[in-house]
Amino acid sequence: MSAGPSAPARRRPTAAMRGTETSLGLTRRARRMARELGEAFPEVWCELDFTNPLELSVATILSAQCTDARVNMVTPALFARYRTAADYAGADPEELEQLIHSTGFYRNKARSIQGLGAALVERFDGEVPRRMKDLISLPGFGRKTANVVLGNAFDTPGLTVDTHFQRLTRRWGWTEETDPVKIEHAVAELLPRKTWTDTSHRIIWFGRRVCHSRKPACGACFLARQCPSAGEAGSMDPVAAAKLVSGDSREHLLALAGLDADGAPLEADAAEADAAGGDIR
């Protein structure tokens, strides 16, 4: 008779789990997790389609309460119709609203985009500025949007604190803050500045593919050993958890957790588990 799926391996308690982690320990753990995210997602990019800073600014405004995939369906026609800040400033409101309708909250977004165009024309010669203090003075811009533009259009490091970033950094115990600006500053103290943009992308990608809001794939997560929420936020059953992992790199992500595509232990990891009495997570 064949054996059923193995029980989820036990995890050794970490200092973070015991509540005794020092500031230095937290910094080391955060950087170790960031490096492992780099192994999982070696090549990352902004998942909004754009060719210049103005297009990215508009796309990021549209992405509020909307998926990047939906925004990318809307922007080809939008960018073909409006090519400059002056074009947006002079747009017919009803036409603009119609083009962006499917992204939701289209009236507010249309006002922000028109206001952005007008402000760029009036104050910045129609060009998107490169400084945070200038960007956050523009309609439709907060620090999150500004960091997206700085990091991806101007190669200026920035942390993009979206809902995925907020959820994961709290689950990982990197911060207890709930305000996005305070989260940004807290995480910035943990990571080297040059890594901020790519680490932001990796955290967001990880949140979309593994550490979901309602059902995180804890039992199939390569970061579970270092996560104080593993097993609390989601099930540690590897077979059930493996089904929750998504995306083109699914098999790679599962392999990093020592699992095959069905959630069964890979041969080397199974042997290690036997040698360690099942205590490898």
PDB file of C-alpha atoms in Angstrom:
ATOM      1  CA  MET A   1       0.000   0.000   0.000  1.00  0.00           C
ATOM      2  CA  SER A   2       1.446   3.369  -0.982  1.00  0.00           C
ATOM      3  CA  ALA A   3       2.065   5.958   1.673  1.00  0.00           C
ATOM      4  CA  GLY A   4      -0.014   9.110   1.744  1.00  0.00           C
ATOM      5  CA  PRO A   5       1.367  12.641   1.631  1.00  0.00           C
ATOM      6  CA  SER A   6       3.902  13.290   4.353  1.00  0.00           C
ATOM      7  CA  ALA A   7       2.892  15.537   7.207  1.00  0.00           C
ATOM      8  CA  PRO A   8       4.140  19.123   7.075  1.00  0.00           C
ATOM      9  CA  ALA A   9       7.639  19.340   8.490  1.00  0.00           C
ATOM     10  CA  ARG A  10       8.085  21.104  11.813  1.00  0.00           C
ATOM     11  CA  ARG A  11       9.821  24.467  11.894  1.00  0.00           C
ATOM     12  CA  ARG A  12      12.556  25.394  14.313  1.00  0.00           C
ATOM     13  CA  PRO A  13      11.479  28.474  16.307  1.00  0.00           C
ATOM     14  CA  THR A  14      13.424  31.564  15.307  1.00  0.00           C
ATOM     15  CA  ALA A  15      14.167  34.590  17.454  1.00  0.00           C
ATOM     16  CA  ALA A  16      11.487  36.490  15.517  1.00  0.00           C
ATOM     17  CA  MET A  17       8.951  33.802  16.397  1.00  0.00           C
ATOM     18  CA  ARG A  18       9.999  33.914  20.056  1.00  0.00           C
ATOM     19  CA  GLY A  19       9.788  37.695  20.154  1.00  0.00           C
ATOM     20  CA  THR A  20      13.455  38.095  21.112  1.00  0.00           C
ATOM     21  CA  GLU A  21      14.868  39.341  17.817  1.00  0.00           C
ATOM     22  CA  THR A  22      17.305  42.234  18.106  1.00  0.00           C
ATOM     23  CA  SER A  23      17.482  45.124  15.657  1.00  0.00           C
ATOM     24  CA  LEU A  24      20.656  43.636  14.176  1.00  0.00           C
ATOM     25  CA  GLY A  25      18.997  40.239  13.969  1.00  0.00           C
ATOM     26  CA  LEU A  26      16.031  41.735  12.144  1.00  0.00           C
ATOM     27  CA  THR A  27      18.299  43.503   9.663  1.00  0.00           C
ATOM     28  CA  ARG A  28      20.215  40.305   8.969  1.00  0.00           C
ATOM     29  CA  ARG A  29      17.010  38.284   8.561  1.00  0.00           C
ATOM     30  CA  ALA A  30      15.452  40.878   6.250  1.00  0.00           C
ATOM     31  CA  ARG A  31      18.546  40.972   4.050  1.00  0.00           C
ATOM     32  CA  ARG A  32      18.734  37.177   3.988  1.00  0.00           C
ATOM     33  CA  MET A  33      15.079  37.002   2.919  1.00  0.00           C
ATOM     34  CA  ALA A  34      15.697  39.659   0.268  1.00  0.00           C
ATOM     35  CA  ARG A  35      18.587  37.611  -1.117  1.00  0.00           C
ATOM     36  CA  GLU A  36      16.386  34.519  -1.278  1.00  0.00           C
ATOM     37  CA  LEU A  37      13.735  36.537  -3.097  1.00  0.00           C
ATOM     38  CA  GLY A  38      16.493  37.465  -5.527  1.00  0.00           C
ATOM     39  CA  GLU A  39      17.157  33.775  -6.159  1.00  0.00           C
ATOM     40  CA  ALA A  40      13.452  33.213  -6.731  1.00  0.00           C
ATOM     41  CA  PHE A  41      13.031  36.198  -9.042  1.00  0.00           C
ATOM     42  CA  PRO A  42      16.445  37.059 -10.514  1.00  0.00           C
ATOM     43  CA  GLU A  43      14.972  39.263 -13.254  1.00  0.00           C
ATOM     44  CA  VAL A  44      12.203  41.631 -12.174  1.00  0.00           C
ATOM     45  CA  TRP A  45      10.490  44.617 -13.723  1.00  0.00           C
ATOM     46  CA  CYS A  46       7.474  46.862 -13.352  1.00  0.00           C
ATOM     47  CA  GLU A  47       4.477  44.912 -14.627  1.00  0.00           C
ATOM     48  CA  LEU A  48       2.856  48.065 -15.994  1.00  0.00           C
ATOM     49  CA  ASP A  49       3.596  48.654 -19.698  1.00  0.00           C
ATOM     50  CA  PHE A  50       5.201  52.027 -20.506  1.00  0.00           C
ATOM     51  CA  THR A  51       7.835  53.616 -22.723  1.00  0.00           C
ATOM     52  CA  ASN A  52       8.462  56.938 -20.941  1.00  0.00           C
ATOM     53  CA  PRO A  53       7.974  58.619 -17.541  1.00  0.00           C
ATOM     54  CA  LEU A  54       4.658  60.231 -18.512  1.00  0.00           C
ATOM     55  CA  GLU A  55       3.160  56.913 -19.591  1.00  0.00           C
ATOM     56  CA  LEU A  56       4.314  55.263 -16.360  1.00  0.00           C
ATOM     57  CA  SER A  57       2.852  58.121 -14.315  1.00  0.00           C
ATOM     58  CA  VAL A  58      -0.544  57.742 -15.989  1.00  0.00           C
ATOM     59  CA  ALA A  59      -0.472  53.940 -15.797  1.00  0.00           C
ATOM     60  CA  THR A  60       0.364  54.054 -12.090  1.00  0.00           C
ATOM     61  CA  ILE A  61      -2.545  56.408 -11.399  1.00  0.00           C
ATOM     62  CA  LEU A  62      -4.819  53.982 -13.265  1.00  0.00           C
ATOM     63  CA  SER A  63      -3.493  51.012 -11.266  1.00  0.00           C
ATOM     64  CA  ALA A  64      -5.121  52.200  -8.030  1.00  0.00           C
ATOM     65  CA  GLN A  65      -7.721  49.567  -7.064  1.00  0.00           C
ATOM     66  CA  CYS A  66      -7.099  47.866 -10.389  1.00  0.00           C
ATOM     67  CA  THR A  67      -4.876  45.043 -11.624  1.00  0.00           C
ATOM     68  CA  ASP A  68      -1.824  45.759 -13.742  1.00  0.00           C
ATOM     69  CA  ALA A  69      -3.185  43.361 -16.351  1.00  0.00           C
ATOM     70  CA  ARG A  70      -6.351  45.420 -16.740  1.00  0.00           C
ATOM     71  CA  VAL A  71      -4.368  48.664 -16.929  1.00  0.00           C
ATOM     72  CA  ASN A  72      -2.203  47.155 -19.657  1.00  0.00           C
ATOM     73  CA  MET A  73      -5.336  46.388 -21.654  1.00  0.00           C
ATOM     74  CA  VAL A  74      -6.423  50.025 -21.468  1.00  0.00           C
ATOM     75  CA  THR A  75      -3.200  51.950 -21.985  1.00  0.00           C
ATOM     76  CA  PRO A  76      -2.373  51.132 -25.643  1.00  0.00           C
ATOM     77  CA  ALA A  77      -5.385  53.091 -26.912  1.00  0.00           C
ATOM     78  CA  LEU A  78      -4.918  55.748 -24.229  1.00  0.00           C
ATOM     79  CA  PHE A  79      -1.254  56.339 -25.015  1.00  0.00           C
ATOM     80  CA  ALA A  80      -1.976  56.436 -28.738  1.00  0.00           C
ATOM     81  CA  ARG A  81      -4.598  59.147 -28.178  1.00  0.00           C
ATOM     82  CA  TYR A  82      -2.650  61.279 -25.677  1.00  0.00           C
ATOM     83  CA  ARG A  83       1.100  61.538 -26.212  1.00  0.00           C
ATOM     84  CA  THR A  84       2.090  64.623 -24.197  1.00  0.00           C
ATOM     85  CA  ALA A  85       1.217  66.335 -20.929  1.00  0.00           C
ATOM     86  CA  ALA A  86      -0.522  69.039 -22.968  1.00  0.00           C
ATOM     87  CA  ASP A  87      -2.667  66.384 -24.644  1.00  0.00           C
ATOM     88  CA  TYR A  88      -3.918  65.193 -21.253  1.00  0.00           C
ATOM     89  CA  ALA A  89      -4.422  68.737 -20.009  1.00  0.00           C
ATOM     90  CA  GLY A  90      -6.602  69.539 -23.001  1.00  0.00           C
ATOM     91  CA  ALA A  91      -8.457  66.219 -23.159  1.00  0.00           C
ATOM     92  CA  ASP A  92     -12.228  66.064 -23.405  1.00  0.00           C
ATOM     93  CA  PRO A  93     -13.230  64.706 -19.964  1.00  0.00           C
ATOM     94  CA  GLU A  94     -15.926  62.387 -21.298  1.00  0.00           C
ATOM     95  CA  GLU A  95     -13.624  60.879 -23.906  1.00  0.00           C
ATOM     96  CA  LEU A  96     -10.877  60.342 -21.332  1.00  0.00           C
ATOM     97  CA  GLU A  97     -13.331  58.762 -18.901  1.00  0.00           C
ATOM     98  CA  GLN A  98     -14.566  56.416 -21.584  1.00  0.00           C
ATOM     99  CA  LEU A  99     -11.066  55.239 -22.427  1.00  0.00           C
ATOM    100  CA  ILE A 100     -10.215  54.426 -18.801  1.00  0.00           C
ATOM    101  CA  HIS A 101     -13.682  53.346 -17.666  1.00  0.00           C
ATOM    102  CA  SER A 102     -12.815  49.689 -17.096  1.00  0.00           C
ATOM    103  CA  THR A 103     -10.078  50.504 -14.561  1.00  0.00           C
ATOM    104  CA  GLY A 104     -12.666  51.674 -12.024  1.00  0.00           C
ATOM    105  CA  PHE A 105     -13.048  55.020 -10.254  1.00  0.00           C
ATOM    106  CA  TYR A 106     -12.682  56.467 -13.723  1.00  0.00           C
ATOM    107  CA  ARG A 107     -14.017  59.939 -12.938  1.00  0.00           C
ATOM    108  CA  ASN A 108     -11.523  60.536 -10.123  1.00  0.00           C
ATOM    109  CA  LYS A 109      -8.720  59.057 -12.191  1.00  0.00           C
ATOM    110  CA  ALA A 110      -9.608  61.193 -15.201  1.00  0.00           C
ATOM    111  CA  ARG A 111      -9.507  64.335 -13.040  1.00  0.00           C
ATOM    112  CA  SER A 112      -6.131  63.306 -11.614  1.00  0.00           C
ATOM    113  CA  ILE A 113      -4.693  62.607 -15.059  1.00  0.00           C
ATOM    114  CA  GLN A 114      -5.953  65.894 -16.492  1.00  0.00           C
ATOM    115  CA  GLY A 115      -4.671  67.723 -13.435  1.00  0.00           C
ATOM    116  CA  LEU A 116      -1.320  65.987 -13.817  1.00  0.00           C
ATOM    117  CA  GLY A 117      -1.058  67.079 -17.433  1.00  0.00           C
ATOM    118  CA  ALA A 118      -1.918  70.680 -16.564  1.00  0.00           C
ATOM    119  CA  ALA A 119       0.550  70.796 -13.659  1.00  0.00           C
ATOM    120  CA  LEU A 120       3.355  69.383 -15.780  1.00  0.00           C
ATOM    121  CA  VAL A 121       2.725  71.975 -18.494  1.00  0.00           C
ATOM    122  CA  GLU A 122       2.442  74.874 -16.063  1.00  0.00           C
ATOM    123  CA  ARG A 123       5.312  74.023 -13.713  1.00  0.00           C
ATOM    124  CA  PHE A 124       7.703  71.583 -15.386  1.00  0.00           C
ATOM    125  CA  ASP A 125       7.678  72.425 -19.104  1.00  0.00           C
ATOM    126  CA  GLY A 126       5.565  69.369 -19.796  1.00  0.00           C
ATOM    127  CA  GLU A 127       8.148  66.926 -18.394  1.00  0.00           C
ATOM    128  CA  VAL A 128       7.825  64.572 -15.422  1.00  0.00           C
ATOM    129  CA  PRO A 129      10.220  65.806 -12.706  1.00  0.00           C
ATOM    130  CA  ARG A 130      12.903  63.592 -11.180  1.00  0.00           C
ATOM    131  CA  ARG A 131      12.660  64.632  -7.533  1.00  0.00           C
ATOM    132  CA  MET A 132      10.395  63.152  -4.872  1.00  0.00           C
ATOM    133  CA  LYS A 133       9.346  66.534  -3.505  1.00  0.00           C
ATOM    134  CA  ASP A 134       8.237  67.650  -6.969  1.00  0.00           C
ATOM    135  CA  LEU A 135       6.464  64.410  -7.802  1.00  0.00           C
ATOM    136  CA  ILE A 136       4.359  64.304  -4.646  1.00  0.00           C
ATOM    137  CA  SER A 137       3.170  67.839  -5.374  1.00  0.00           C
ATOM    138  CA  LEU A 138       1.443  66.604  -8.557  1.00  0.00           C
ATOM    139  CA  PRO A 139      -2.225  65.562  -8.826  1.00  0.00           C
ATOM    140  CA  GLY A 140      -2.641  61.808  -8.507  1.00  0.00           C
ATOM    141  CA  PHE A 141       0.770  61.343  -6.883  1.00  0.00           C
ATOM    142  CA  GLY A 142       1.565  60.061  -3.427  1.00  0.00           C
ATOM    143  CA  ARG A 143       4.850  58.525  -2.291  1.00  0.00           C
ATOM    144  CA  LYS A 144       3.916  55.119  -3.720  1.00  0.00           C
ATOM    145  CA  THR A 145       3.341  56.483  -7.231  1.00  0.00           C
ATOM    146  CA  ALA A 146       6.417  58.692  -6.928  1.00  0.00           C
ATOM    147  CA  ASN A 147       8.603  55.722  -5.986  1.00  0.00           C
ATOM    148  CA  VAL A 148       7.256  53.686  -8.902  1.00  0.00           C
ATOM    149  CA  VAL A 149       8.216  56.479 -11.308  1.00  0.00           C
ATOM    150  CA  LEU A 150      11.566  57.221  -9.666  1.00  0.00           C
ATOM    151  CA  GLY A 151      12.618  53.590  -9.543  1.00  0.00           C
ATOM    152  CA  ASN A 152      11.417  52.453 -12.944  1.00  0.00           C
ATOM    153  CA  ALA A 153      11.619  55.537 -15.161  1.00  0.00           C
ATOM    154  CA  PHE A 154      14.640  57.282 -13.625  1.00  0.00           C
ATOM    155  CA  ASP A 155      16.592  54.462 -11.943  1.00  0.00           C
ATOM    156  CA  THR A 156      16.420  56.237  -8.599  1.00  0.00           C
ATOM    157  CA  PRO A 157      16.008  53.621  -5.826  1.00  0.00           C
ATOM    158  CA  GLY A 158      12.612  53.630  -4.138  1.00  0.00           C
ATOM    159  CA  LEU A 159      10.345  51.343  -2.112  1.00  0.00           C
ATOM    160  CA  THR A 160       6.870  50.888  -3.572  1.00  0.00           C
ATOM    161  CA  VAL A 161       4.579  50.303  -0.608  1.00  0.00           C
ATOM    162  CA  ASP A 162       1.473  48.823  -2.213  1.00  0.00           C
ATOM    163  CA  THR A 163      -0.992  46.424  -0.542  1.00  0.00           C
ATOM    164  CA  HIS A 164       1.230  43.388  -1.178  1.00  0.00           C
ATOM    165  CA  PHE A 165       4.285  45.151   0.257  1.00  0.00           C
ATOM    166  CA  GLN A 166       2.339  46.226   3.346  1.00  0.00           C
ATOM    167  CA  ARG A 167       0.891  42.771   3.949  1.00  0.00           C
ATOM    168  CA  LEU A 168       4.122  40.842   3.522  1.00  0.00           C
ATOM    169  CA  THR A 169       6.446  43.102   5.501  1.00  0.00           C
ATOM    170  CA  ARG A 170       4.049  42.901   8.454  1.00  0.00           C
ATOM    171  CA  ARG A 171       3.673  39.118   8.133  1.00  0.00           C
ATOM    172  CA  TRP A 172       7.440  38.784   8.076  1.00  0.00           C
ATOM    173  CA  GLY A 173       7.809  40.951  11.163  1.00  0.00           C
ATOM    174  CA  TRP A 174       9.906  43.513   9.343  1.00  0.00           C
ATOM    175  CA  THR A 175       7.662  46.223  10.774  1.00  0.00           C
ATOM    176  CA  GLU A 176       4.539  46.614  12.886  1.00  0.00           C
ATOM    177  CA  GLU A 177       3.620  49.918  11.251  1.00  0.00           C
ATOM    178  CA  THR A 178       0.360  50.247   9.326  1.00  0.00           C
ATOM    179  CA  ASP A 179       0.884  53.663   7.740  1.00  0.00           C
ATOM    180  CA  PRO A 180       2.465  53.261   4.265  1.00  0.00           C
ATOM    181  CA  VAL A 181       4.956  56.097   4.769  1.00  0.00           C
ATOM    182  CA  LYS A 182       6.095  54.677   8.111  1.00  0.00           C
ATOM    183  CA  ILE A 183       6.384  51.214   6.546  1.00  0.00           C
ATOM    184  CA  GLU A 184       8.532  52.674   3.771  1.00  0.00           C
ATOM    185  CA  HIS A 185      10.883  54.332   6.235  1.00  0.00           C
ATOM    186  CA  ALA A 186      11.073  51.253   8.494  1.00  0.00           C
ATOM    187  CA  VAL A 187      11.949  48.897   5.632  1.00  0.00           C
ATOM    188  CA  ALA A 188      14.393  51.407   4.151  1.00  0.00           C
ATOM    189  CA  GLU A 189      16.449  51.095   7.339  1.00  0.00           C
ATOM    190  CA  LEU A 190      16.742  47.325   6.845  1.00  0.00           C
ATOM    191  CA  LEU A 191      17.861  47.095   3.222  1.00  0.00           C
ATOM    192  CA  PRO A 192      20.701  48.626   1.184  1.00  0.00           C
ATOM    193  CA  ARG A 193      19.419  51.595  -0.799  1.00  0.00           C
ATOM    194  CA  LYS A 194      20.634  50.245  -4.132  1.00  0.00           C
ATOM    195  CA  THR A 195      18.330  47.218  -3.719  1.00  0.00           C
ATOM    196  CA  TRP A 196      15.112  49.088  -2.938  1.00  0.00           C
ATOM    197  CA  THR A 197      13.489  49.079  -6.375  1.00  0.00           C
ATOM    198  CA  ASP A 198      14.191  45.455  -7.250  1.00  0.00           C
ATOM    199  CA  THR A 199      13.297  44.257  -3.752  1.00  0.00           C
ATOM    200  CA  SER A 200       9.984  46.089  -4.042  1.00  0.00           C
ATOM    201  CA  HIS A 201       9.241  44.253  -7.276  1.00  0.00           C
ATOM    202  CA  ARG A 202      10.227  40.922  -5.742  1.00  0.00           C
ATOM    203  CA  ILE A 203       8.026  41.414  -2.689  1.00  0.00           C
ATOM    204  CA  ILE A 204       5.084  42.355  -4.904  1.00  0.00           C
ATOM    205  CA  TRP A 205       5.701  39.391  -7.237  1.00  0.00           C
ATOM    206  CA  PHE A 206       5.961  37.069  -4.235  1.00  0.00           C
ATOM    207  CA  GLY A 207       2.692  38.435  -2.850  1.00  0.00           C
ATOM    208  CA  ARG A 208       0.924  37.794  -6.145  1.00  0.00           C
ATOM    209  CA  ARG A 209       2.323  34.289  -6.632  1.00  0.00           C
ATOM    210  CA  VAL A 210       2.885  32.741  -3.195  1.00  0.00           C
ATOM    211  CA  CYS A 211       1.944  34.821  -0.154  1.00  0.00           C
ATOM    212  CA  HIS A 212      -1.645  35.611  -1.092  1.00  0.00           C
ATOM    213  CA  SER A 213      -3.890  37.761   1.044  1.00  0.00           C
ATOM    214  CA  ARG A 214      -6.482  35.159   2.055  1.00  0.00           C
ATOM    215  CA  LYS A 215      -4.708  31.858   1.458  1.00  0.00           C
ATOM    216  CA  PRO A 216      -0.915  32.164   1.564  1.00  0.00           C
ATOM    217  CA  ALA A 217       0.945  29.043   0.458  1.00  0.00           C
ATOM    218  CA  CYS A 218       2.865  28.648   3.720  1.00  0.00           C
ATOM    219  CA  GLY A 219       3.496  24.914   3.297  1.00  0.00           C
ATOM    220  CA  ALA A 220       5.109  25.499  -0.097  1.00  0.00           C
ATOM    221  CA  CYS A 221       7.018  28.667   0.736  1.00  0.00           C
ATOM    222  CA  PHE A 222      10.811  28.868   0.539  1.00  0.00           C
ATOM    223  CA  LEU A 223      10.762  31.674   3.130  1.00  0.00           C
ATOM    224  CA  ALA A 224       8.739  29.735   5.707  1.00  0.00           C
ATOM    225  CA  ARG A 225      11.777  29.027   7.907  1.00  0.00           C
ATOM    226  CA  GLN A 226      12.303  32.739   8.421  1.00  0.00           C
ATOM    227  CA  CYS A 227       8.669  33.870   8.589  1.00  0.00           C
ATOM    228  CA  PRO A 228       7.086  34.295  12.037  1.00  0.00           C
ATOM    229  CA  SER A 229       3.612  34.017  10.458  1.00  0.00           C
ATOM    230  CA  ALA A 230       4.173  30.714   8.623  1.00  0.00           C
ATOM    231  CA  GLY A 231       1.532  28.204   9.649  1.00  0.00           C
ATOM    232  CA  GLU A 232      -0.597  30.943  11.189  1.00  0.00           C
ATOM    233  CA  ALA A 233      -1.454  32.870   8.051  1.00  0.00           C
ATOM    234  CA  GLY A 234      -1.841  29.714   5.936  1.00  0.00           C
ATOM    235  CA  SER A 235      -1.732  25.919   6.037  1.00  0.00           C
ATOM    236  CA  MET A 236       1.619  24.127   6.285  1.00  0.00           C
ATOM    237  CA  ASP A 237       0.271  21.156   4.277  1.00  0.00           C
ATOM    238  CA  PRO A 238       2.683  21.131   1.303  1.00  0.00           C
ATOM    239  CA  VAL A 239       0.289  19.402  -1.095  1.00  0.00           C
ATOM    240  CA  ALA A 240      -2.536  21.852  -0.447  1.00  0.00           C
ATOM    241  CA  ALA A 241      -0.159  24.824  -0.395  1.00  0.00           C
ATOM    242  CA  ALA A 242       1.503  23.858  -3.673  1.00  0.00           C
ATOM    243  CA  LYS A 243      -1.834  24.237  -5.438  1.00  0.00           C
ATOM    244  CA  LEU A 244      -1.913  27.888  -4.364  1.00  0.00           C
ATOM    245  CA  VAL A 245       1.434  28.814  -5.931  1.00  0.00           C
ATOM    246  CA  SER A 246       0.899  30.461  -9.307  1.00  0.00           C
ATOM    247  CA  GLY A 247       2.720  32.110 -12.195  1.00  0.00           C
ATOM    248  CA  ASP A 248       5.112  31.115 -14.952  1.00  0.00           C
ATOM    249  CA  SER A 249       7.871  30.347 -12.435  1.00  0.00           C
ATOM    250  CA  ARG A 250       5.672  28.067 -10.290  1.00  0.00           C
ATOM    251  CA  GLU A 251       7.883  24.973 -10.556  1.00  0.00           C
ATOM    252  CA  HIS A 252      11.006  27.016  -9.754  1.00  0.00           C
ATOM    253  CA  LEU A 253       9.339  28.520  -6.675  1.00  0.00           C
ATOM    254  CA  LEU A 254       8.227  25.101  -5.472  1.00  0.00           C
ATOM    255  CA  ALA A 255      11.698  23.642  -6.057  1.00  0.00           C
ATOM    256  CA  LEU A 256      13.188  26.347  -3.833  1.00  0.00           C
ATOM    257  CA  ALA A 257      10.838  25.069  -1.116  1.00  0.00           C
ATOM    258  CA  GLY A 258      12.038  21.512  -1.763  1.00  0.00           C
ATOM    259  CA  LEU A 259       8.844  20.398  -3.490  1.00  0.00           C
ATOM    260  CA  ASP A 260       7.860  19.080  -6.880  1.00  0.00           C
ATOM    261  CA  ALA A 261       4.908  20.382  -8.894  1.00  0.00           C
ATOM    262  CA  ASP A 262       2.470  18.273  -6.850  1.00  0.00           C
ATOM    263  CA  GLY A 263       3.827  19.346  -3.477  1.00  0.00           C
ATOM    264  CA  ALA A 264       5.767  16.150  -2.824  1.00  0.00           C
ATOM    265  CA  PRO A 265       9.297  16.459  -1.394  1.00  0.00           C
ATOM    266  CA  LEU A 266      12.107  16.409  -3.928  1.00  0.00           C
ATOM    267  CA  GLU A 267      14.405  13.427  -3.492  1.00  0.00           C
ATOM    268  CA  ALA A 268      17.321  15.299  -1.924  1.00  0.00           C
ATOM    269  CA  ASP A 269      15.030  17.133   0.495  1.00  0.00           C
ATOM    270  CA  ALA A 270      13.179  13.958   1.411  1.00  0.00           C
ATOM    271  CA  ALA A 271      16.508  12.306   2.305  1.00  0.00           C
ATOM    272  CA  GLU A 272      17.498  15.343   4.376  1.00  0.00           C
ATOM    273  CA  ALA A 273      14.149  15.276   6.161  1.00  0.00           C
ATOM    274  CA  ASP A 274      14.601  11.601   7.031  1.00  0.00           C
ATOM    275  CA  ALA A 275      18.094  12.265   8.375  1.00  0.00           C
ATOM    276  CA  ALA A 276      16.887  15.192  10.451  1.00  0.00           C
ATOM    277  CA  GLY A 277      13.785  13.477  11.735  1.00  0.00           C
ATOM    278  CA  GLY A 278      11.501  15.602   9.571  1.00  0.00           C
ATOM    279  CA  ASP A 279      12.703  18.874  11.103  1.00  0.00           C
ATOM    280  CA  ILE A 280      13.970  20.845   8.093  1.00  0.00           C
ATOM    281  CA  ARG A 281      11.471  23.705   7.817  1.00  0.00           C
TER     282      ARG A 281
END
